Coordinates of C-alpha atoms in Angstrom, one line a residue:
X161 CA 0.0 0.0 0.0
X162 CA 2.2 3.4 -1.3
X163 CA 0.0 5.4 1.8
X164 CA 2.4 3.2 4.3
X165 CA 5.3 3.9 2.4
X166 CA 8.2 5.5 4.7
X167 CA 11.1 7.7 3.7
X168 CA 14.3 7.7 5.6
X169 CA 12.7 5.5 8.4
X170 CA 10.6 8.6 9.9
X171 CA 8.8 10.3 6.8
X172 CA 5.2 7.9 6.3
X173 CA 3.2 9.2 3.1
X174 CA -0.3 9.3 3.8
X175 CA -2.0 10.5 0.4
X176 CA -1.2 13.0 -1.8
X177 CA -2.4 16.1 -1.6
X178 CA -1.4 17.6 -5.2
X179 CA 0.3 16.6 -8.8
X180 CA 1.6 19.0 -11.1
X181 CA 4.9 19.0 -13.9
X182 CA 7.3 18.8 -11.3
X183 CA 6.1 16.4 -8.8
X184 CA 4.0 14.9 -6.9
X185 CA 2.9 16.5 -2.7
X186 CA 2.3 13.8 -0.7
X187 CA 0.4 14.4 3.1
X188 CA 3.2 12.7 5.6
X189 CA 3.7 12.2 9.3
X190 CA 7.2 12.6 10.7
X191 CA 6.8 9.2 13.0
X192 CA 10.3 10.4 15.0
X193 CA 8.6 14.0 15.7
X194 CA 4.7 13.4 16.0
X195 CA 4.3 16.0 13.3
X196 CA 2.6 16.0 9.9
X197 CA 4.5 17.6 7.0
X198 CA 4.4 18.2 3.4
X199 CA 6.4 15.7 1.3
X200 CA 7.6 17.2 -2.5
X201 CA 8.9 14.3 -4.7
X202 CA 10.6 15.4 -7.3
X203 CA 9.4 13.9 -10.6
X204 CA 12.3 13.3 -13.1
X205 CA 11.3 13.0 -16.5
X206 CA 12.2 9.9 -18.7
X207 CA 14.9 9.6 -20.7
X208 CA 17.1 11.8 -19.0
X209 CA 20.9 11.1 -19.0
X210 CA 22.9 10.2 -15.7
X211 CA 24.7 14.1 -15.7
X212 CA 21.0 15.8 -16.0
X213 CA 19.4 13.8 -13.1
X214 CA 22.3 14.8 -11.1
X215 CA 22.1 18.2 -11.9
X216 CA 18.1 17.7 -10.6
X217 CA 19.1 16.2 -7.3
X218 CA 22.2 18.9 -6.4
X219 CA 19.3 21.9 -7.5
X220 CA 16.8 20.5 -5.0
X221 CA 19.4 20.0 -2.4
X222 CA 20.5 23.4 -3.2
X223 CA 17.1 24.8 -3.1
X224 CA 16.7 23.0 0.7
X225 CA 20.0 24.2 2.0
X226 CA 19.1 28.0 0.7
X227 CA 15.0 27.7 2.2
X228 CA 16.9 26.2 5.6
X229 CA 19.2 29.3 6.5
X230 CA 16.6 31.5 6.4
X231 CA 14.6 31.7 9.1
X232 CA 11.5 33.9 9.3
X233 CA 7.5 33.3 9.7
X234 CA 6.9 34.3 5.8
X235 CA 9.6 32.1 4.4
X236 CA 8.7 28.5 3.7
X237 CA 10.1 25.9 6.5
X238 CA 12.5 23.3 5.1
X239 CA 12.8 21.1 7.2
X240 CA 15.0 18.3 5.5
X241 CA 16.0 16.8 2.1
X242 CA 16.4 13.1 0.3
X243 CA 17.3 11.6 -2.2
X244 CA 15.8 7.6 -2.7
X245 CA 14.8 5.7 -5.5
X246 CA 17.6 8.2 -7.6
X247 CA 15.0 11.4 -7.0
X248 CA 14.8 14.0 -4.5
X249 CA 12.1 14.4 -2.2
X250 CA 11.7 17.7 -0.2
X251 CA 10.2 17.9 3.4
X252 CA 8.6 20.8 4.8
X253 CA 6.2 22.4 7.1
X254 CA 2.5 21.6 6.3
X255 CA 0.5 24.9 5.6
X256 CA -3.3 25.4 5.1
X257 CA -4.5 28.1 2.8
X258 CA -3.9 28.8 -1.2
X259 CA -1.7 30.4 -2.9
X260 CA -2.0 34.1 -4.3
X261 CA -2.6 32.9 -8.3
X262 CA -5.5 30.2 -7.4
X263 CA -7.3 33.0 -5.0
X264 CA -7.5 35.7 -7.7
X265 CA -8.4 33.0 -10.3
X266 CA -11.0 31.4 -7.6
X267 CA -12.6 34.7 -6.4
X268 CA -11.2 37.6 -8.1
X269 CA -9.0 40.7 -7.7
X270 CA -8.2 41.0 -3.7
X271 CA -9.2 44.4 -1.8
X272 CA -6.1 46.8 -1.2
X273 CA -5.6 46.3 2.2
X274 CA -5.6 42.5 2.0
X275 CA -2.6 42.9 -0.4
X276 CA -0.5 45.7 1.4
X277 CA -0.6 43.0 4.1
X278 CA 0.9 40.2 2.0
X279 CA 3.2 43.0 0.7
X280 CA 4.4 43.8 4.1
X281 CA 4.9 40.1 5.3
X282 CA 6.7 39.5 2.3
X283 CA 8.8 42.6 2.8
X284 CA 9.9 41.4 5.9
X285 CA 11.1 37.8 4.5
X286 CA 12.9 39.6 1.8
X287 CA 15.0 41.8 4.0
X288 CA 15.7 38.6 6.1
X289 CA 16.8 36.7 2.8
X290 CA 18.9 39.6 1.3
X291 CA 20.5 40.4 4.8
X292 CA 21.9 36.6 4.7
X293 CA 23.0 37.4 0.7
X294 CA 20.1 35.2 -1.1
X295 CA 17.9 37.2 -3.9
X296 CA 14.6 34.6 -4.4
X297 CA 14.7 35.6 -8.2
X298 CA 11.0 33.9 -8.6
X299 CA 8.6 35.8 -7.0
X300 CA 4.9 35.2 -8.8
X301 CA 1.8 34.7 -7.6
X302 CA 1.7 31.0 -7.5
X303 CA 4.8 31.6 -4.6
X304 CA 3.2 33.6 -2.8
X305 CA 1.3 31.6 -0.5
X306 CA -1.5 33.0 2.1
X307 CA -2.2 31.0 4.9
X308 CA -5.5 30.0 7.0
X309 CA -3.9 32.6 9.8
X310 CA -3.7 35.8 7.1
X311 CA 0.1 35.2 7.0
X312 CA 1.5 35.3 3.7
X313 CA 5.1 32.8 3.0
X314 CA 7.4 33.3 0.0
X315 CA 7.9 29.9 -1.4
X316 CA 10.1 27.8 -4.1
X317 CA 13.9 29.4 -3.6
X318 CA 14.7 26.9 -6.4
X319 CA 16.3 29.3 -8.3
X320 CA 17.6 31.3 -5.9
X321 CA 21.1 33.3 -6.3
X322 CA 23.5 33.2 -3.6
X323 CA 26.2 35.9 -2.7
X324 CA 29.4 34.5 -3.2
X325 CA 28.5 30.8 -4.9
X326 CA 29.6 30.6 -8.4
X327 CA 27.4 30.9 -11.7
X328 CA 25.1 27.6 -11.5
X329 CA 23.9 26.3 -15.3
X330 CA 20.6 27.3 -14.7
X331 CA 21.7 31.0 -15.2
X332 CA 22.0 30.2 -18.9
X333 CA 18.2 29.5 -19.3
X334 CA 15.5 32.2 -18.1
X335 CA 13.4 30.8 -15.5
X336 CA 9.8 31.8 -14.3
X337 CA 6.6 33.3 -15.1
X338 CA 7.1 36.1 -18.2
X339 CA 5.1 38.9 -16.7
X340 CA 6.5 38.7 -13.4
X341 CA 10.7 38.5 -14.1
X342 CA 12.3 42.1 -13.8
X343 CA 13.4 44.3 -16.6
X344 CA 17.4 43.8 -15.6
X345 CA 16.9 39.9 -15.7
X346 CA 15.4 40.2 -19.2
X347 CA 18.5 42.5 -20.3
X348 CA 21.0 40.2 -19.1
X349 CA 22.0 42.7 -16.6
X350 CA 22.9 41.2 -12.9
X351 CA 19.9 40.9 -10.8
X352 CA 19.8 41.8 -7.1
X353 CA 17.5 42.7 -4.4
X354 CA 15.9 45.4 -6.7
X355 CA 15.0 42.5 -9.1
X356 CA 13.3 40.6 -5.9
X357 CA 11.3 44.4 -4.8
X358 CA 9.8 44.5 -8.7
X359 CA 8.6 41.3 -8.9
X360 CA 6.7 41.7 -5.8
X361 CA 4.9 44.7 -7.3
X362 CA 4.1 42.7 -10.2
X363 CA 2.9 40.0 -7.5
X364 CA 0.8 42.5 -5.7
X365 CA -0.4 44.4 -8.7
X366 CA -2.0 41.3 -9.8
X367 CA -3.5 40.2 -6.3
X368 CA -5.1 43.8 -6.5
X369 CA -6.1 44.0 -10.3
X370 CA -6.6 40.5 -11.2
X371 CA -4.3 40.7 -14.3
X372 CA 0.0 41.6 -14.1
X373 CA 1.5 44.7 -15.1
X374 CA 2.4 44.0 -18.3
X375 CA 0.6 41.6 -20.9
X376 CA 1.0 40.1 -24.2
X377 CA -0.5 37.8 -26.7
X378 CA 2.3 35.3 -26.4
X379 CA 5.5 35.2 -23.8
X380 CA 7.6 36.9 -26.3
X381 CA 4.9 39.6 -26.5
X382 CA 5.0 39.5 -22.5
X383 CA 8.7 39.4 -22.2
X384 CA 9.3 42.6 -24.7
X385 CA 6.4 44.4 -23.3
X386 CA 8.2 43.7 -20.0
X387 CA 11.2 45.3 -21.0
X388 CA 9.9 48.3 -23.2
X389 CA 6.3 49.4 -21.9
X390 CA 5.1 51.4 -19.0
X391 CA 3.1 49.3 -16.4
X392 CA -0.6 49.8 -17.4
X393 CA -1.9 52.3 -15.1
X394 CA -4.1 50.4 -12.1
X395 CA -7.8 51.1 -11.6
X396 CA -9.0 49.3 -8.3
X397 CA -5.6 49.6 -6.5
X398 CA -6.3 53.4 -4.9
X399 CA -3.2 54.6 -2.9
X400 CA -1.9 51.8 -3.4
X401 CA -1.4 51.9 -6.7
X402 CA 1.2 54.6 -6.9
X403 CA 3.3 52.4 -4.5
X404 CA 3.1 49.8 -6.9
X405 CA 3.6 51.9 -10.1
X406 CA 7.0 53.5 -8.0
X407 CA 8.2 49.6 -7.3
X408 CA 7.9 48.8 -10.9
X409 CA 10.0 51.1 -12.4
X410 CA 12.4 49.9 -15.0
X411 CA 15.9 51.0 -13.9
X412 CA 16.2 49.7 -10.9
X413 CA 18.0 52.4 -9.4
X414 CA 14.9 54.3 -9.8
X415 CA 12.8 51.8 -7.5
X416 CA 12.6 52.4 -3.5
X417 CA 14.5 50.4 -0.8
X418 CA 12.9 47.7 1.1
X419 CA 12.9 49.9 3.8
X420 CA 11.0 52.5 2.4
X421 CA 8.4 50.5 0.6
X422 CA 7.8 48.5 4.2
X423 CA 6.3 52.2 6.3
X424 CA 4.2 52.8 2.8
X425 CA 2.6 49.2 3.0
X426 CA 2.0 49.0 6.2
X427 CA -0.3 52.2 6.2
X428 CA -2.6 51.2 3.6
X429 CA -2.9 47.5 5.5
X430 CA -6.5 48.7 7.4
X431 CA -9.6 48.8 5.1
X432 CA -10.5 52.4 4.5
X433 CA -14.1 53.8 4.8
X434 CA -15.8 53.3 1.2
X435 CA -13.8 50.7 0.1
X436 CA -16.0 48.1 -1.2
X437 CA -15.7 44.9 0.9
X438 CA -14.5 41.2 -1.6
X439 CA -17.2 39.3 -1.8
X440 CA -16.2 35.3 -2.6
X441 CA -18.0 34.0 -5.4
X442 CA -20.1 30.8 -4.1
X443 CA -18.1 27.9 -4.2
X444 CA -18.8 23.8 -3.9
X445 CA -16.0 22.9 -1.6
X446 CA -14.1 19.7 -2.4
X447 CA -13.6 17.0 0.3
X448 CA -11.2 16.6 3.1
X449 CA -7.9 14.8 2.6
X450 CA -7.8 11.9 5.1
X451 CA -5.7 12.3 7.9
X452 CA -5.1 9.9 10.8
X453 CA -6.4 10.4 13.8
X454 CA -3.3 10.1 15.6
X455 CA -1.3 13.1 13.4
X456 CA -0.6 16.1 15.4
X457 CA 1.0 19.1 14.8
X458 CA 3.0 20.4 17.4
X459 CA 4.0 23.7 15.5
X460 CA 0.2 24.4 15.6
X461 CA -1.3 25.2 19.1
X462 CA -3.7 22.8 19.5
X463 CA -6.1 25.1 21.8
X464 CA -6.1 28.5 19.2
X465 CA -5.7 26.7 15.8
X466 CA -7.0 22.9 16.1
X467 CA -7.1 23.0 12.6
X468 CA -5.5 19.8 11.1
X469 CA -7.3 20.4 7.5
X470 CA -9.8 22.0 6.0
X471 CA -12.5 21.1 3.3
X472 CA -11.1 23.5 0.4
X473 CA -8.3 24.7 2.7
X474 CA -5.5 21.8 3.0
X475 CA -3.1 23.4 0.3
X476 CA 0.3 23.5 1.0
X477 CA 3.2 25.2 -0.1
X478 CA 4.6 22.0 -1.7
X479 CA 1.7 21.8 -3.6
X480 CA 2.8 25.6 -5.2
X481 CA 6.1 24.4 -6.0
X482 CA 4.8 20.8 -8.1
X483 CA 3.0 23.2 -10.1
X484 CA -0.5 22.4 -8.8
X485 CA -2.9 24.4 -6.8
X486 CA -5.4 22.3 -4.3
X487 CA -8.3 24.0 -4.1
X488 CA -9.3 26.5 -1.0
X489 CA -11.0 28.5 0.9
X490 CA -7.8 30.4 2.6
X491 CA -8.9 34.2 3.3
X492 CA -12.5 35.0 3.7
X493 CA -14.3 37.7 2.8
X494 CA -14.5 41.1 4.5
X495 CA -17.3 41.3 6.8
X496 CA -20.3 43.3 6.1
X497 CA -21.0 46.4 7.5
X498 CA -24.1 44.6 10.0
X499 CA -21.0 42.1 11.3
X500 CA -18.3 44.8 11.9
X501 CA -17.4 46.5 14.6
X502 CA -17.1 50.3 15.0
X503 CA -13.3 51.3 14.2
X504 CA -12.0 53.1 17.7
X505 CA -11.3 56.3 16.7
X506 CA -7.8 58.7 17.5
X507 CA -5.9 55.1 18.7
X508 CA -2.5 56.2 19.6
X509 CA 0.7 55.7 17.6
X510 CA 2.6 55.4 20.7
X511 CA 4.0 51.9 22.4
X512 CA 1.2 50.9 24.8
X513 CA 1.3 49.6 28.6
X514 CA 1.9 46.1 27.5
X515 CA 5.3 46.2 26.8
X516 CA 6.3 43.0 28.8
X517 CA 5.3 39.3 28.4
X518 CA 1.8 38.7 30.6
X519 CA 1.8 35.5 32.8
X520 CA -1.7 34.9 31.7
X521 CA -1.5 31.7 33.9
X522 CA -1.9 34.4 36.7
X523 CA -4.9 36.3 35.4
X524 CA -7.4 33.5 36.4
X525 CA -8.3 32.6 39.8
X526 CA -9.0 28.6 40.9
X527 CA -12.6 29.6 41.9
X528 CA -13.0 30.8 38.3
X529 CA -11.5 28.3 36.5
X530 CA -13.4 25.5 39.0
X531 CA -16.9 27.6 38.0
X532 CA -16.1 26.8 33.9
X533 CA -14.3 23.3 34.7
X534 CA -15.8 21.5 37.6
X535 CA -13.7 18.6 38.0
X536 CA -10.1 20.4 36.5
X537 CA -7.7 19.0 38.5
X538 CA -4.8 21.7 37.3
X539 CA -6.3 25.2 38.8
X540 CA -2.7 26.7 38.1
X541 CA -2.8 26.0 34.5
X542 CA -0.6 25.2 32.4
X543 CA 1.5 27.4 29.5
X544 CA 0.8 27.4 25.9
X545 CA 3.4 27.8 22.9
X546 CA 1.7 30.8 22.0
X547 CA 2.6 32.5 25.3
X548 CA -0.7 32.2 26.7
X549 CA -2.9 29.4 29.2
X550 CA -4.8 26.6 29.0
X551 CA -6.6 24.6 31.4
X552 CA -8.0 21.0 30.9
X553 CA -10.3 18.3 32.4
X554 CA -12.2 15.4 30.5
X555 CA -14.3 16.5 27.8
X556 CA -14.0 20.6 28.6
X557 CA -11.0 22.7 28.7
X558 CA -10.6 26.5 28.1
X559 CA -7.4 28.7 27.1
X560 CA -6.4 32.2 26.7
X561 CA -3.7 33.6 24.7
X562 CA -2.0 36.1 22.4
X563 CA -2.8 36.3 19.0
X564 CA 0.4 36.3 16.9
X565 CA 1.3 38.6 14.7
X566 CA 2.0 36.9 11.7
X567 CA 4.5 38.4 9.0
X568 CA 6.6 39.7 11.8
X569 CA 10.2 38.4 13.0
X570 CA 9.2 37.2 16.8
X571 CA 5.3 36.4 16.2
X572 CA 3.7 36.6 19.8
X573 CA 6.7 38.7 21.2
X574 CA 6.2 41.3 19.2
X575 CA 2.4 42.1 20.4
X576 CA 4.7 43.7 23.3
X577 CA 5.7 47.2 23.3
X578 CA 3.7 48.2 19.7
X579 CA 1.0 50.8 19.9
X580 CA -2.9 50.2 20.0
X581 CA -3.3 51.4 16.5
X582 CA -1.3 48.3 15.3
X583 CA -3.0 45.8 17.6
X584 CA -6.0 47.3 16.0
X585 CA -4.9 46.5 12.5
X586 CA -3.6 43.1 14.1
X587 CA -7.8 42.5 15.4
X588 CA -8.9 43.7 12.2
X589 CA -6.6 41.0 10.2
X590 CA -7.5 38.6 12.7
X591 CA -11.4 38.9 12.3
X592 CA -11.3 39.2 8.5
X593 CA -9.5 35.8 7.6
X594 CA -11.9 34.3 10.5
X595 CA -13.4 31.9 7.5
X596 CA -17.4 31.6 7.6
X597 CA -19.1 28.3 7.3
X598 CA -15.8 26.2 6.9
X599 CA -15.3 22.6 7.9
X600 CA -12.6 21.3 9.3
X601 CA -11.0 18.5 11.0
X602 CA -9.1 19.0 14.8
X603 CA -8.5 17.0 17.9
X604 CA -6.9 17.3 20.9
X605 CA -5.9 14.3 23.3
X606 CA -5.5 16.2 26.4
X607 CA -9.5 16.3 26.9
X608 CA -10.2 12.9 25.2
X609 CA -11.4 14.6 21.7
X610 CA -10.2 12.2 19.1
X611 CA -10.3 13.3 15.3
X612 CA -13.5 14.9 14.5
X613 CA -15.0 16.7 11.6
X614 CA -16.8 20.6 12.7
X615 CA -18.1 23.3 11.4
X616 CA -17.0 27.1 11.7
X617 CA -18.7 30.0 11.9
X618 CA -17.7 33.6 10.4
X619 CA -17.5 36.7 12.9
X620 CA -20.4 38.2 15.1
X621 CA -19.6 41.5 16.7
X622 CA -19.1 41.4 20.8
X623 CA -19.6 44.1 22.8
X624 CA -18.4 44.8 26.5
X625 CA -15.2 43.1 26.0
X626 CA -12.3 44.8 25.7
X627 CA -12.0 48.0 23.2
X628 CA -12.8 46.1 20.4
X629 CA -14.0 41.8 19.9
X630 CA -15.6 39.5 17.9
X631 CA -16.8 35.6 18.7
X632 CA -16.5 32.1 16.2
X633 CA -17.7 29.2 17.2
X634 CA -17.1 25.7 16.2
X635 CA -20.1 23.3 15.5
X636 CA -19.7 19.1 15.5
X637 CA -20.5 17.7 12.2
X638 CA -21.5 14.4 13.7
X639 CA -24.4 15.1 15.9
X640 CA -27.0 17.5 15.0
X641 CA -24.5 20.3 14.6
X642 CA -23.6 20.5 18.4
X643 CA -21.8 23.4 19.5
X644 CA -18.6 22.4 21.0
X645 CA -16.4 25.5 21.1
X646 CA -16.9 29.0 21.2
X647 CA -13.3 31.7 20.5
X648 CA -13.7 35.7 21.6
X649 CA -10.9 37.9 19.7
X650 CA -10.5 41.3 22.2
X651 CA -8.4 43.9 22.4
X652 CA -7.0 45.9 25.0
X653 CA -4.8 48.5 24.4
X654 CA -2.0 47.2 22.7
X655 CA -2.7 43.5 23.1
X656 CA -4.9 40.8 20.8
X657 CA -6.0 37.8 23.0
X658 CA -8.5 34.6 22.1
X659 CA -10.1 33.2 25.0
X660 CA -11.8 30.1 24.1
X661 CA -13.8 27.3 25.7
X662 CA -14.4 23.9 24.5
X663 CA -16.6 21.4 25.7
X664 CA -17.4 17.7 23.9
X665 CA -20.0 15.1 23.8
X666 CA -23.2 17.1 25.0
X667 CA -21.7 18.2 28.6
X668 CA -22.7 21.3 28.4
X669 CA -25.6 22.9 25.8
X670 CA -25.0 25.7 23.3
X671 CA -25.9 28.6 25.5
X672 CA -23.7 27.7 28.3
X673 CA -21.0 26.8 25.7
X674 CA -21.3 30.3 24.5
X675 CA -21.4 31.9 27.8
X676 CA -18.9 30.4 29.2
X677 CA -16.1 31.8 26.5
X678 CA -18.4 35.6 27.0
X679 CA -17.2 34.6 30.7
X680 CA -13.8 33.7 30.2
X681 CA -13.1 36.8 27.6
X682 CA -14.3 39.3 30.0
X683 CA -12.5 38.1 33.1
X684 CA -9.5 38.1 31.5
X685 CA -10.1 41.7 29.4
X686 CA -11.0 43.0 33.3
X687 CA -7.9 41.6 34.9
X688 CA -5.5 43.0 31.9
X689 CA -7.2 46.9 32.2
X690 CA -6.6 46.2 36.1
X691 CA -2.7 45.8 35.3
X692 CA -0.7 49.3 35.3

C-alpha cells in the first residue's frame, strides 16, 4: 500500500495532496517528531541522462540548503532533504490556505488592504533573505502563499542566487513566469534585491487588479512588453497603486529600498471607509484529505488553531512548488458592515502599557476556572506555545492567549511594546480571515477529543469586552451540529487575546458553551485593564 510507504525510516506518506509537472505533494507524518508535514517528490522526467538527473538532485538539495538558512514566519520551512529511489524528495512544514494565483483566479481581484498586508509580510522575509546574501529571483503569484492565519510565505527558492556561490547552469536558461521577471533579468544585466522588490509589485499588482503589469499575446509579446512598456496604469488599487507603479520602475535604481516601501505598506494595511468589501463568489468545496487520527501538529497550538485540514483549505506550499494548486478557501471575505465592529477612533501611535510578556496563567483565579471546569484537576494552569494558558479536564478545557502577529520576526513577542493602532490593525486581520461556514477537521488528546470533523462560523460583533471583539464558534458535524467550542478575539490597548472554551460530547448545551467563553473573555479583558 504506497500510503504506508516511509522515507528515511521517519517520513510515512499518507496520500497525496497535489500533482503538477514537477512532482507529486504527498500528506506525511514525521513518526520520529509526531508531526505531519508536506512531502515534495521530485518527478524526473524519462529519458534523462545520468549528468541531468544529477544536476536535478544537487538543485533540490540546493534549493533546501538556501529555504533552511533563512529563518522567518513568511519564508517557507524546510525542514529536511532526500534523495531515494535516484530522485529527490523535499520535506517541509504543512501549511493550510492557497496560494496568491489560485485566489485571484478562484474569487477575483483582492481588496487593497488584503494585499498591502501580504506585501508587508513578504517585505519582511525579503529583508531577512537579502541580509543573509540570497535574492529569491521567482517571485509570482503562485509563490506567494496565504495561509488560514492571514500570513503570507514566499515559497520555491529553487532558483535562488547566492552571494558568493559561483554561476550555476541554470543562469543560462530564463526561468519563471514572463510577466512577473524584472526588466534587468530580461537585459542580461545582474539581478539583485531590486530585481526581488519589482517582482513583488508585479505580484501584488495582480493580487489587487486581477491581471499583471504587463501583458501580451504570447511570452515573447509579454517578455518585450516587459522590458519596453510602462506598467498599465491600475484602476481598483487606490493609494496603493502609486506604491506599486514606484516599485515597478524599470531602472532599478529608480525603484525604492525595502525599507522605504515596508512604512508605505504597512499604512494602507486597514480597510478604509468606502472601500468596497470582496465578496467570494459561491463555491462547492471539495472533500477533506484523510488524515489519521493520531497526526498532530506540534508547531500548531492545538487550543487556538485545532485546525488539522480544511475542506477546500489543505493546500500547502509544496503543492505551489509541483506546479498544482489544491483548491481552498484560505482568506475569507470582508465582513459586512451589520457584522463589523465600529473602528476606535484617535488610537495612539505610541507603544502601549503592554510592553512586557503577561503570565496569563496568573490572570485567572481557581474559583473561576473550577466555576467553567468542575472537575479540573490543574487550577494553576498550564502554559501554551503561544505565550498564553490553558486549562484542561475530560471533555472541557478552556485557554487564553495572544494572537500572533504573523509576517513579523518574533510572532507573539512582538504584540509587546507596539502601539494600539497596530494591535487594532492586528484585530482587524484577525477577524477578517476568520473563515465563515468552513469545515474542518481537529483533535486534541489532552481532553479525550479524538479526530472529528466541525463546522466554523464567520464573525459576530461582541460588545463589553475589551475595546474592540468578535466571537466564532465551532459546530460538530456528527451530531446535530452540536456546539462544541466558542473563540472571543478582544483587544485591549496594545494586546490581541482569544479566549476560548471547549466542551465535547453534550456536557454542556450551546448557551452555556457560548457563555462560558463571553465569561472567560471578559475576566480576562477585566484583569489585563486592572494591570498598570
Amino acid at each position: 500500500m504506497i500510503g504506508a510507504r516511509r522515507l528515511a525510516g521517519r517520513y510515512r506518506l499518507l496520500n497525496p495532496l497535489g500533482e503538477g509537472g514537477s512532482g507529486t505533494v504527498w500528506l506525511a507524518t514525521d513518526d520520529m517528531l509526531g508531526r505531519d508535514v508536506a512531502i515534495k517528490e521530485v518527478r524526473l522526467g524519462p529519458g534523462l541522462d545520468e549528468s541531468r538527473r544529477r544536476e536535478l538532485c544537487e538543485a533540490a538539495v540546493r534549493e533546501a540548503n538556501v529555504a533552511a538558512r533563512l529563518r522567518h514566519p513568511s519564508i517557507v520551512t524546510v525542514h529536511d532533504v532526500l534523495i531515494e529511489d535516484g530522485r529527490p524528495w523535499l520535506v517541509m512544514e504543512l501549511l493550510s490556505g492557497s496560494s496568491l494565483e489560485e485566489m485571484v483566479r478562484e474569487r477575483g481581484p483582492l481588496p487593497p488592504h488584503q494585499i498591502a498586508r501580504a506585501g508587508v509580510h513578504i517585505l519582511a522575509a525579503l529583508a531577512v533573505a537579502h541580509a543573509a546574501g540570497v535574492v529569491h529571483r521567482d517571485i509570482k503569484p503562485s509563490n506567494i502563499f496565504l495561509t488560514r492565519t492571514g500570513r503570507a510565505v514566499l515559497t520555491d527558492f529553487g532558483i535562488a542566487a547566492v552571494e558568493g556561490e559561483a554561476a550555476q547552469d541554470r543562469t543560462l536558461h530564463l526561468v519563471g513566469a514572463p510577466a512577473f521577471i524584472a526588466p534587468e533579468r530580461l537585459r542580461g544585466e545582474p539581478d539583485g534585491p531590486a530585481g526581488d522588490l519589482w517582482s513583488l509589485a508585479a505580484t501584488l499588482y495582480y493580487g489587487v487588479e486581477g491581471v499583471p503589469p504587463h501583458q501580451g499575446r504570447t511570452p515573447v509579446e509579454t517578455l518585450r512588453n516587459v522590458v519596453a512598456e510602462p506598467p498599465r496604469p491600475p484602476v481598483r488599487a487606490g493609494p496603493l497603486g502609486s506604491v506599486l507603479i514606484d516599485m515597478l520602475a524599470t531602472d532599478p535604481a529608480a525603484r525604492p529600498s525595502l525599507r522605504d516601501v515596508a512604512p508605505r505598506l504597512r499604512e494602507l494595511t486597514v480597510k478604509r471607509p468606502g472601500t468596497p468589501a470582496f465578496v467570494a463568489p459561491p463555491s462547492t468545496p471539495a472533500p477533506a484529505p484523510s488524515v489519521p487520527a493520531q497526526a498532530r501538529r506540534p508547531a500548531v497550538s492545538p487550543r487556538r488553531r485545532t485546525l488539522l485540514t480544511a475542506t477546500g483549505m489543505i493546500a500547502t506550499l509544496a503543492a505551489i512548488m509541483a506546479g498544482t494548486v489544491v483548491t481552498t478557501n484560505a482568506l475569507a471575505a470582508d465582513p459586512s458592515p451589520a457584522q463589523s465592529t465600529p473602528t476606535p477612533t484617535r488610537l495612539s501611535e505610541k507603544p502601549g502599557k503592554f510592553g512586557i510578556p503577561v503570565q496569563f496563567c496568573k490572570l485567572l483565579t481557581a474559583e473561576q476556572i473550577k466555576q467553567l471546569l468542575p472537575e479540573a484537576k490543574d487550577l494553576e494552569g498550564k502554559p501554551t506555545n503561544q505565550g498564553g494558558c490553558e486549562w484542561t479536564s475530560p471533555g472541557m478545557a478552556v485557554f487564553i492567549e495572544p494572537v500572533p502577529v504573523f509576517g513579523e520576526p518574533e510572532g507573539v513577542k512582538d504584540q509587546y511594546g507596539t502601539s494600539p493602532r497596530r494591535a487594532h490593525e492586528r484585530f482587524l486581520n484577525e477577524r477578517n480571515t476568520t473563515i465563515p461556514n468552513g469545515t474542518i477537521v481537529w483533535s486534541w488528546d489532552d481532553i479525550g477529543a479524538e479526530r472529528r470533523s466541525a463546522r466554523s462560523t464567520g464573525p459576530e460583533p461582541v460588545t463589553g469586552i475589551g475595546e474592540e471583539a468578535f466571537a466564532y464558534h465551532i459546530y460538530d458535524n456528527r451530531s446535530h451540529m452540536k456546539l462544541e467550542r466558542s473563540q472571543v478575539v478582544f483587544r485591549v490597548e496594545n494586546l490581541v487575546v482569544e479566549a476560548a472554551y471547549t466542551v465535547i460530547d453534550g456536557k454542556r448545551d450551546e448557551k452555556a458553551i457560548r457563555q462560558g467563553a463571553m465569561t472567560l473573555a471578559g475576566w480576562t479583558a477585566t484583569a489585563l485593564n486592572r494591570m498598570g
